[in-house]
Coordinates of C-alpha atoms in Angstrom, one line a residue:
M17 CA 140.2 66.6 205.3
L18 CA 140.7 65.1 208.8
I19 CA 143.3 67.8 209.6
Q20 CA 141.0 70.6 208.4
F21 CA 138.2 69.2 210.5
I22 CA 140.3 69.1 213.6
M23 CA 141.5 72.7 213.0
K24 CA 138.1 74.0 212.4
N25 CA 136.6 72.6 215.5
K26 CA 139.5 73.7 217.6
L27 CA 139.1 77.2 216.4
Q28 CA 135.4 77.2 217.1
E29 CA 136.0 75.9 220.6
K30 CA 138.6 78.4 221.5
N31 CA 136.9 81.3 219.7
R32 CA 140.2 83.2 219.5
T33 CA 140.7 86.3 217.4
D34 CA 144.5 85.9 217.1
N35 CA 144.9 83.5 214.2
N36 CA 148.6 83.0 214.7
S37 CA 148.1 82.2 218.4
A38 CA 145.2 79.9 217.6
M39 CA 147.3 78.0 215.0
K40 CA 150.1 77.6 217.5
E41 CA 147.7 76.2 220.1
I42 CA 146.2 73.9 217.5
T43 CA 149.6 72.6 216.3
Y44 CA 150.8 72.0 219.8
K45 CA 147.8 70.1 221.1
T46 CA 146.8 68.2 217.9
L47 CA 150.3 67.3 216.7
P48 CA 150.3 63.9 218.3
L49 CA 146.9 63.1 216.7
L50 CA 148.1 64.3 213.3
I51 CA 151.3 62.2 213.5
L52 CA 149.2 59.2 214.5
T53 CA 146.8 59.7 211.6
I54 CA 149.6 60.1 209.1
N55 CA 151.4 57.0 210.4
L56 CA 148.2 55.0 210.1
L57 CA 147.8 56.1 206.5
L58 CA 151.4 55.4 205.6
N59 CA 151.3 52.0 207.3
F60 CA 148.0 51.0 205.8
N61 CA 149.7 48.7 203.3
T62 CA 151.8 47.2 206.0
I63 CA 148.8 46.4 208.1
A64 CA 147.0 44.9 205.2
Q65 CA 150.0 42.7 204.5
L66 CA 150.1 41.5 208.1
Q67 CA 146.5 40.2 207.6
K68 CA 147.7 37.9 204.8
A69 CA 149.8 34.8 204.8
Q70 CA 153.6 35.3 204.6
N71 CA 156.2 33.2 202.9
P72 CA 157.7 30.9 204.2
V73 CA 154.4 29.6 205.5
I74 CA 156.2 27.4 208.0
F75 CA 159.5 28.7 209.2
A76 CA 160.7 25.3 210.5
D77 CA 162.1 22.0 209.2
V78 CA 159.2 20.4 207.3
P79 CA 160.8 19.0 204.1
D80 CA 159.7 16.7 201.3
M81 CA 156.1 17.7 201.7
S82 CA 153.3 15.8 200.0
M83 CA 149.9 17.3 200.1
I84 CA 146.3 16.5 199.3
R85 CA 142.9 18.2 199.8
V86 CA 139.9 16.1 201.0
G87 CA 136.8 18.3 200.8
D88 CA 137.8 21.5 202.6
T89 CA 140.6 20.0 204.6
Y90 CA 144.3 19.7 203.6
Y91 CA 146.6 17.0 204.8
M92 CA 150.4 16.9 204.5
S93 CA 153.1 14.4 205.2
S94 CA 156.8 15.1 205.6
T95 CA 160.2 13.7 206.5
T96 CA 161.8 13.2 209.9
M97 CA 164.2 10.4 209.0
H98 CA 165.7 8.8 212.1
M99 CA 163.2 10.2 214.5
A100 CA 160.5 8.1 216.2
P101 CA 157.6 8.2 215.7
G102 CA 158.0 8.9 212.0
V103 CA 156.4 10.4 208.9
P104 CA 154.4 13.2 210.6
I105 CA 150.9 13.9 209.3
M106 CA 149.7 17.5 209.4
K107 CA 146.2 19.0 208.9
S108 CA 145.1 22.5 207.9
K109 CA 141.9 24.3 206.9
D110 CA 143.6 27.1 205.1
L111 CA 147.0 25.9 203.8
V112 CA 148.8 28.1 206.2
N113 CA 148.0 27.1 209.8
W114 CA 149.0 23.4 210.3
T115 CA 148.7 21.0 213.2
I116 CA 150.5 17.7 213.6
I117 CA 147.7 15.1 214.0
N118 CA 149.4 11.8 213.7
Y119 CA 152.4 9.7 212.5
A120 CA 152.4 6.9 210.1
Y121 CA 154.4 4.7 212.5
D122 CA 155.6 4.6 216.0
T123 CA 158.8 2.7 215.2
L124 CA 160.0 1.8 211.7
A125 CA 162.0 -1.3 212.6
N126 CA 163.5 -3.0 215.6
V127 CA 167.1 -3.0 214.3
D128 CA 170.3 -1.9 215.9
A129 CA 170.7 1.2 213.8
M130 CA 167.2 2.5 214.7
N131 CA 167.6 1.5 218.3
L132 CA 171.0 3.2 218.8
V133 CA 172.6 -0.1 220.1
N134 CA 175.8 -1.9 219.4
G135 CA 177.4 1.4 218.3
K136 CA 175.1 1.7 215.3
S137 CA 172.8 4.6 214.3
T138 CA 170.8 5.8 211.3
Y139 CA 171.4 9.6 211.4
G140 CA 170.3 11.2 208.1
K141 CA 168.7 8.0 206.9
G142 CA 165.6 6.4 208.4
T143 CA 162.7 7.2 206.1
W144 CA 162.9 9.8 203.4
A145 CA 160.4 11.6 201.1
S146 CA 156.8 10.3 201.7
C147 CA 153.7 10.4 199.5
I148 CA 150.2 10.9 200.8
H149 CA 147.0 9.9 198.9
Y150 CA 143.3 9.6 199.5
Q151 CA 141.3 7.0 197.6
K152 CA 137.7 5.8 198.2
G153 CA 137.6 6.6 201.9
T154 CA 141.1 5.4 202.7
F155 CA 144.3 7.4 203.3
Y156 CA 147.6 6.1 202.0
V157 CA 151.0 7.2 203.1
S158 CA 154.1 5.6 201.5
T159 CA 157.8 6.1 202.1
F160 CA 161.1 4.2 201.9
A161 CA 164.1 3.6 204.1
Q162 CA 167.8 3.1 203.2
T163 CA 168.3 1.6 206.6
T164 CA 166.1 -1.4 205.9
N165 CA 166.2 -1.3 202.0
K166 CA 162.4 -1.5 202.0
T167 CA 159.4 0.4 200.7
Y168 CA 156.6 1.1 203.2
I169 CA 152.9 1.8 202.5
Y170 CA 150.6 2.7 205.5
K171 CA 146.9 3.0 205.1
T172 CA 144.0 3.9 207.4
K173 CA 140.3 5.0 207.3
D174 CA 140.9 7.4 210.1
I175 CA 144.0 9.5 209.5
E176 CA 143.8 11.2 213.0
K177 CA 143.2 8.1 215.2
G178 CA 144.2 5.2 213.1
P179 CA 144.9 2.3 213.3
W180 CA 147.4 2.1 210.4
E181 CA 147.9 -1.1 208.4
R182 CA 151.5 -1.5 207.2
I183 CA 152.5 -3.1 203.9
T184 CA 156.2 -3.5 203.1
F185 CA 158.3 -4.9 200.3
S186 CA 161.8 -4.6 198.8
P187 CA 163.7 -2.8 197.5
A188 CA 163.5 0.8 198.7
Y189 CA 162.1 2.8 195.8
H190 CA 163.8 6.2 196.0
D191 CA 161.6 9.3 196.2
H192 CA 158.7 7.5 194.8
T193 CA 155.2 8.7 194.1
I194 CA 152.1 6.4 194.1
F195 CA 149.3 7.1 191.6
F196 CA 145.8 5.6 191.6
N197 CA 144.7 5.8 188.0
D198 CA 141.1 6.2 186.9
D199 CA 141.1 2.7 185.4
G200 CA 141.8 1.2 188.8
R201 CA 145.4 0.4 188.2
I202 CA 148.0 1.6 190.7
Y203 CA 151.4 2.9 189.6
M204 CA 154.6 3.9 191.2
V205 CA 157.2 6.3 189.7
W206 CA 160.6 6.6 191.2
G207 CA 164.3 7.2 190.6
V208 CA 167.0 9.8 190.1
R209 CA 167.4 11.4 186.7
K210 CA 166.4 8.2 184.9
L211 CA 162.8 7.9 186.1
R212 CA 161.1 4.5 186.1
I213 CA 157.5 3.3 186.4
I214 CA 156.1 0.1 187.8
E215 CA 152.6 -1.2 188.4
L216 CA 151.6 -2.3 191.9
K217 CA 149.5 -5.3 192.8
D218 CA 145.9 -4.4 193.6
D219 CA 146.5 -5.0 197.4
L220 CA 149.7 -2.9 197.2
S221 CA 151.7 -5.9 198.5
G222 CA 154.3 -5.6 195.8
V223 CA 155.2 -5.0 192.2
K224 CA 153.4 -6.8 189.3
E225 CA 156.2 -8.7 187.5
G226 CA 157.2 -7.5 184.1
T227 CA 155.8 -4.0 184.5
E228 CA 159.0 -2.0 185.2
R229 CA 160.1 0.3 182.4
V230 CA 161.9 3.6 181.9
L231 CA 159.4 6.4 182.0
I232 CA 161.7 9.4 181.3
D233 CA 165.3 8.8 180.3
D234 CA 166.6 12.1 181.7
A235 CA 164.4 14.2 184.0
N236 CA 166.9 17.0 183.9
A237 CA 167.0 17.3 180.1
P238 CA 164.9 20.6 180.0
L239 CA 167.8 22.2 181.8
G240 CA 170.6 20.9 179.6
K241 CA 173.8 19.3 180.7
N242 CA 175.7 19.5 184.0
V243 CA 172.5 19.2 186.0
G244 CA 172.2 17.3 189.2
L245 CA 169.4 15.6 191.1
G246 CA 166.3 14.8 188.9
E247 CA 164.3 13.3 191.8
G248 CA 161.5 14.0 194.2
S249 CA 158.8 12.8 191.8
Q250 CA 155.2 13.8 192.5
L251 CA 152.5 12.9 189.9
F252 CA 149.1 14.6 189.4
K253 CA 146.3 14.5 186.9
V254 CA 144.6 17.8 186.0
N255 CA 142.0 18.2 183.3
G256 CA 142.8 14.9 181.7
K257 CA 146.6 15.4 181.5
F258 CA 149.3 13.9 183.7
Y259 CA 151.9 16.2 185.3
L260 CA 155.1 14.9 186.9
F261 CA 157.0 17.3 189.2
N262 CA 160.7 16.9 189.9
I263 CA 163.6 18.9 191.3
A264 CA 166.8 19.6 189.4
W265 CA 169.9 21.5 190.3
P266 CA 172.1 22.9 187.5
R267 CA 175.8 23.3 188.4
G268 CA 176.4 26.9 189.6
G269 CA 172.6 27.5 189.7
M270 CA 169.8 26.9 192.1
R271 CA 167.3 24.2 193.0
T272 CA 164.8 24.3 190.1
V273 CA 161.3 22.8 189.5
V274 CA 161.0 20.7 186.3
V275 CA 157.6 19.6 185.1
H276 CA 156.8 16.9 182.5
R277 CA 153.3 16.3 181.1
A278 CA 151.6 13.6 179.0
D279 CA 148.2 12.5 177.8
K280 CA 148.8 9.0 179.1
I281 CA 150.6 7.9 182.2
T282 CA 152.9 5.8 180.1
G283 CA 153.9 8.7 177.9
P284 CA 155.3 10.1 175.7
W285 CA 156.3 12.9 178.1
E286 CA 157.4 16.5 177.3
G287 CA 159.2 18.6 179.8
K288 CA 160.0 22.2 180.6
V289 CA 161.6 24.3 183.4
A290 CA 158.7 25.4 185.5
F291 CA 160.2 27.6 188.3
A292 CA 163.5 28.9 189.5
D293 CA 163.6 31.5 192.3
L294 CA 165.4 31.5 195.7
G295 CA 166.0 27.8 195.4
V296 CA 162.4 27.2 196.3
A297 CA 161.7 23.8 194.8
Q298 CA 160.6 20.1 195.2
G299 CA 157.0 19.4 195.9
G300 CA 153.8 19.5 193.9
I301 CA 150.5 21.3 193.5
V302 CA 147.2 21.5 195.3
D303 CA 143.9 23.3 194.6
T304 CA 141.5 25.1 196.9
P305 CA 137.7 24.4 196.9
D306 CA 137.2 27.6 194.8
G307 CA 139.6 26.4 192.1
T308 CA 142.7 28.4 193.1
W309 CA 146.0 26.5 192.7
Y310 CA 149.2 26.6 194.7
A311 CA 152.6 24.9 194.4
Y312 CA 153.9 23.7 197.7
L313 CA 157.7 23.7 197.7
F314 CA 160.5 24.0 200.2
R315 CA 163.7 26.0 200.5
D316 CA 167.1 25.1 202.1
Y317 CA 167.5 27.8 204.7
G318 CA 170.6 27.1 206.7
S319 CA 170.6 25.5 210.1
V320 CA 166.8 25.8 210.8
G321 CA 166.3 23.3 208.0
R322 CA 164.2 23.0 204.9
I323 CA 161.2 25.3 205.2
P324 CA 157.9 25.2 203.2
Y325 CA 156.7 27.9 200.8
L326 CA 153.4 28.3 198.9
V327 CA 153.6 29.8 195.4
P328 CA 150.5 30.7 193.3
V329 CA 149.9 28.7 190.1
K330 CA 148.0 29.7 187.0
W331 CA 147.4 27.5 184.0
E332 CA 148.4 28.6 180.5
D333 CA 148.3 26.3 177.4
G334 CA 147.9 23.3 179.6
W335 CA 151.0 24.0 181.7
P336 CA 151.3 25.1 185.3
V337 CA 152.8 28.6 185.5
I338 CA 154.3 29.0 189.0
G339 CA 155.0 32.3 190.7
V340 CA 154.1 35.9 190.5
N341 CA 156.0 37.1 187.5
G342 CA 158.3 34.1 188.0
K343 CA 159.0 35.0 191.6
V344 CA 158.1 33.8 195.1
P345 CA 155.7 36.3 196.5
E346 CA 156.2 37.6 200.0
T347 CA 152.5 37.6 200.8
L348 CA 149.6 35.3 199.7
D349 CA 145.9 35.8 199.4
L350 CA 145.4 33.4 202.3
P351 CA 144.7 33.9 206.0
A352 CA 147.6 35.0 208.1
S353 CA 149.6 32.5 210.1
K354 CA 148.7 32.3 213.8
G355 CA 152.2 31.0 214.5
L356 CA 153.7 27.5 214.8
I357 CA 152.7 27.2 218.5
P358 CA 151.1 24.9 219.4
G359 CA 150.4 23.1 216.1
I360 CA 154.0 22.3 215.1
V361 CA 155.9 23.1 218.3
A362 CA 154.6 23.5 221.8
S363 CA 155.5 24.0 225.5
D364 CA 154.8 21.1 227.8
E365 CA 154.2 21.1 231.6
F366 CA 154.4 17.3 231.6
T367 CA 151.1 17.1 233.4
R368 CA 149.5 13.7 232.5
H369 CA 146.8 11.4 233.7
K370 CA 148.0 7.9 234.5
K371 CA 145.4 6.5 232.0
D372 CA 146.9 8.6 229.2
P373 CA 150.7 8.8 229.6
A374 CA 151.3 9.7 226.0
L375 CA 153.5 12.6 224.8
P376 CA 152.0 15.4 222.6
L377 CA 152.6 14.8 218.9
V378 CA 155.1 17.7 218.7
W379 CA 157.7 15.5 220.4
Q380 CA 159.8 12.9 218.7
W381 CA 162.6 10.7 220.1
N382 CA 166.0 10.8 218.6
H383 CA 165.9 7.2 217.2
N384 CA 163.7 4.5 218.7
P385 CA 163.2 5.0 222.5
D386 CA 163.6 2.5 225.3
N387 CA 160.1 2.9 226.7
S388 CA 161.2 1.4 230.1
L389 CA 163.5 4.4 230.7
W390 CA 161.1 7.3 230.6
S391 CA 157.9 8.3 232.3
V392 CA 155.5 11.2 232.8
T393 CA 153.6 9.4 235.6
E394 CA 156.2 8.2 238.1
R395 CA 156.4 11.8 239.4
K396 CA 153.3 13.8 238.8
G397 CA 153.9 16.8 236.6
F398 CA 157.4 15.8 235.5
L399 CA 159.1 14.0 232.6
R400 CA 161.6 11.4 234.1
L401 CA 164.5 10.3 231.9
K402 CA 166.3 7.3 233.4
T403 CA 169.6 5.8 232.4
G404 CA 169.9 2.1 231.7
R405 CA 173.4 1.7 230.2
I406 CA 176.8 3.4 229.8
D407 CA 177.3 5.7 226.9
T408 CA 180.6 7.3 225.7
S409 CA 178.9 9.7 223.2
F410 CA 176.0 12.0 223.5
V411 CA 174.7 11.3 220.0
K412 CA 174.8 7.6 220.6
A413 CA 172.8 7.9 223.9
R414 CA 169.1 6.8 223.8
N415 CA 166.0 8.7 224.8
T416 CA 166.8 12.2 223.8
L417 CA 163.4 13.8 223.4
T418 CA 163.2 16.5 220.7
Q419 CA 161.2 19.3 219.1
R420 CA 161.9 21.5 216.1
T421 CA 163.5 24.9 216.4
F422 CA 161.9 27.6 214.3
G423 CA 162.6 31.0 212.8
P424 CA 163.2 33.8 212.6
A425 CA 164.3 33.3 216.3
C426 CA 163.1 31.1 219.1
S427 CA 164.1 29.8 222.5
G428 CA 163.6 26.6 224.4
S429 CA 164.0 26.4 228.2
V430 CA 163.6 23.8 230.9
K431 CA 163.5 23.4 234.6
V432 CA 165.1 20.2 235.8
D433 CA 165.6 18.5 239.1
I434 CA 169.0 16.7 239.1
S435 CA 169.0 15.5 242.6
H436 CA 169.0 11.8 241.5
L437 CA 171.9 11.9 238.9
K438 CA 174.7 9.5 239.6
E439 CA 178.5 10.0 239.2
G440 CA 179.3 10.5 235.5
D441 CA 175.8 11.5 234.5
F442 CA 175.0 14.3 232.1
A443 CA 171.5 15.9 231.8
G444 CA 170.1 19.0 230.3
L445 CA 169.1 20.7 227.1
C446 CA 170.7 20.6 223.7
A447 CA 170.6 22.1 220.2
L448 CA 170.8 18.9 218.2
Q449 CA 172.5 18.4 214.9
R450 CA 176.0 17.0 214.1
K451 CA 177.5 20.3 215.3
F452 CA 175.5 20.2 218.5
G453 CA 175.6 22.3 221.6
Q454 CA 174.6 21.4 225.2
V455 CA 173.9 23.2 228.4
G456 CA 173.3 21.0 231.4
V457 CA 174.5 19.5 234.6
K458 CA 177.2 16.8 235.1
I459 CA 178.3 14.9 238.2
V460 CA 182.1 14.7 238.7
D461 CA 183.7 13.4 241.9
G462 CA 180.3 13.7 243.6
K463 CA 180.0 17.4 242.8
K464 CA 177.5 19.1 240.5
Y465 CA 178.6 21.4 237.7
I466 CA 176.7 23.4 235.1
F467 CA 178.4 22.9 231.8
M468 CA 178.3 24.0 228.2
V469 CA 179.6 21.8 225.4
S470 CA 180.2 22.7 221.7
N471 CA 180.6 20.2 219.0
K472 CA 181.5 22.9 216.4
T473 CA 184.5 20.8 215.5
E474 CA 184.7 17.0 215.2
T475 CA 185.4 16.8 219.0
P476 CA 182.9 17.8 221.6
T477 CA 184.5 20.5 223.7
E478 CA 183.5 21.8 227.1
L479 CA 183.7 25.6 226.9
E480 CA 182.8 26.4 230.5
N481 CA 181.6 24.8 233.7
V482 CA 180.3 26.4 236.9
P483 CA 179.9 24.7 240.3
L484 CA 176.3 24.1 241.4
I485 CA 175.2 23.6 245.0
Q486 CA 171.4 23.3 244.4
N487 CA 169.3 20.5 242.9
E488 CA 167.0 22.5 240.6
I489 CA 168.3 24.4 237.7
Y490 CA 166.9 26.4 234.7
L491 CA 168.5 26.0 231.3
K492 CA 167.8 27.8 228.1
I493 CA 169.0 27.9 224.4
E494 CA 168.2 30.9 222.1
C495 CA 168.4 30.4 218.4
N496 CA 168.8 33.2 215.8
F497 CA 168.0 32.2 212.2
R498 CA 167.4 35.7 210.9
E499 CA 169.0 36.1 207.5
R500 CA 170.8 32.8 208.2
T501 CA 172.7 34.2 211.1
D502 CA 172.5 30.6 212.5
V503 CA 173.8 31.3 216.0
A504 CA 172.7 29.7 219.2
R505 CA 173.6 30.9 222.7
F506 CA 173.3 28.9 226.0
L507 CA 172.1 30.2 229.3
Y508 CA 171.3 29.0 232.9
S509 CA 169.5 30.5 235.8
L510 CA 169.4 29.6 239.5
D511 CA 166.0 31.2 240.1
G512 CA 164.3 31.2 236.7
K513 CA 164.5 35.0 236.6
T514 CA 168.1 36.1 236.1
W515 CA 169.8 34.4 233.2
T516 CA 173.6 34.0 232.7
V517 CA 175.3 33.1 229.4
I518 CA 177.6 30.1 229.7
G519 CA 180.3 28.9 227.3
G520 CA 180.2 30.6 224.0
P521 CA 177.9 31.0 220.9
L522 CA 177.5 28.0 218.6
K523 CA 177.6 28.7 214.9
M524 CA 175.0 26.2 213.8
E525 CA 175.4 24.4 210.5
Y526 CA 173.1 22.2 208.6
T527 CA 174.8 19.0 207.6
L528 CA 173.5 16.8 204.8
M529 CA 175.0 13.4 205.1
E530 CA 175.4 13.2 208.9
H531 CA 172.0 14.4 210.2
F532 CA 170.1 15.9 207.2
M533 CA 167.6 17.9 209.3
G534 CA 167.2 21.3 210.9
Y535 CA 168.4 21.9 214.5
R536 CA 166.2 20.6 217.3
F537 CA 165.8 21.3 220.9
G538 CA 166.5 18.1 222.9
L539 CA 166.1 17.0 226.5
F540 CA 168.7 14.4 227.4
N541 CA 170.1 12.3 230.3
Y542 CA 172.8 9.7 229.8
A543 CA 175.3 7.9 232.0
T544 CA 179.1 7.5 231.5
K545 CA 179.9 5.5 234.6
F546 CA 176.9 4.0 236.4
P547 CA 173.4 3.4 235.1
G548 CA 170.3 3.9 237.2
G549 CA 170.2 7.6 237.7
Y550 CA 167.5 9.9 236.6
A551 CA 166.6 13.5 235.8
D552 CA 163.2 15.0 236.3
F553 CA 162.1 17.7 233.9
D554 CA 159.5 20.0 235.4
W555 CA 158.6 21.7 232.1
F556 CA 159.8 22.6 228.7
R557 CA 158.8 26.1 227.3
I558 CA 159.2 27.2 223.7
R559 CA 158.9 30.8 222.6
D560 CA 159.0 32.8 219.4
E561 CA 161.1 35.8 218.5
K562 CA 158.6 38.3 220.2
T563 CA 159.0 36.7 223.6
Y564 CA 162.1 34.5 223.6
R565 CA 164.0 36.9 225.9
D566 CA 162.7 36.6 229.4

């Protein structure tokens, strides 16, 4: 109809008698409009999809999620292991757009492994899967740590401002879930495959003696034999029934959701396979104010880390049915994501007031920092990283300041003043995991060199260095996670406009036992000969796939 309308009006306007000539004129002048109209019609579904949420809802390393809804607001805790501060708390109004609002602790413990001293570290350990709850006006976040062999419970009335009260007891209850029952009793379920239950004291200060028992003898039984894991417990009560979510991994198969249900928390329990698609598993369920249910789960996605998905849930015969025809949907009937910037990751110009020298919550230190060796107030508008000791290994050096990388592609860049580095100092930007990559400046025999180091093998290897005669340098790392490409490239610029690739590409790799987290951008400065030097970072800028090439 639109085409006919255009043609009719064009004919009337020209008032031509030669129909063939008129049609040629119309076709020539209206063709662009016709093509645009057809394209709009053909792409209507695409436009509609872009107005909806997409899976994954967070394309960044936010694993081991635990989630609750309080009124119309959702809260989520996650795992960041050896990082400090730890156990990030995120907030959302729509389940899609999240902002980091707090951490459960600033430092977990003042021990050598957490402090990166005396040759010790706690990479891949620290605190693991957390659990978040809200009960009678109080928020509770619990976790456990192999490093200290303790279980930690943090509670607060104000989840955004604190303060947090910490309760701790031994041992470390693996992948536990805390449950506040209607009768006022408090339970904890934990374990791997053989799941156990205990009752906690009313003040949460420990376990009531004589209450430990086996809850489920084999959490993986619904999948048969040759099945691994059977952990990640999360417990819920819906319409009077108890539902226990766990993850299993059959040999030769994928990460799978297993659900058990019971009429009483003590059992008996019956279980079934609840979901198996794309390896999206481990998590729990949450409802919206209008009664719609979603499973929040995560997926191992190469070097970017473990990324969150939302999957619709319906209830049939008292069981949660996860997925759309058993699959993870690409789109969701939820608001579209506004991107991870600045709620999960963010640029930083390092402009601070002396009365408020704190770092934004998107930043975490690699292990506990030495707070005497960094500042955002000593030089206005700069982050200063100072050296206070000699280090022989980059991963053992303190005060590397980090943020998540994110997909499908992103970049992080810095401008740094290296005029106060000392002989043997190394400063710059890194892609942090066990197989790390660095681009930075080093001082050798009194001369400055831009360098790129790859730790693709077990030995850090300098792939290239370039002499530098100025004191300010721009550094950048670009990360491509599309379809698990998992490649980073390293660049430098002398003027912030023209960029030069240095060294070679890094094939990034997610390692489980060594670091157990997705790649992070890191700002570093460490000494190998003389302590006391410092690097001044003017800014850090993070960009998504649409703008990550300057």
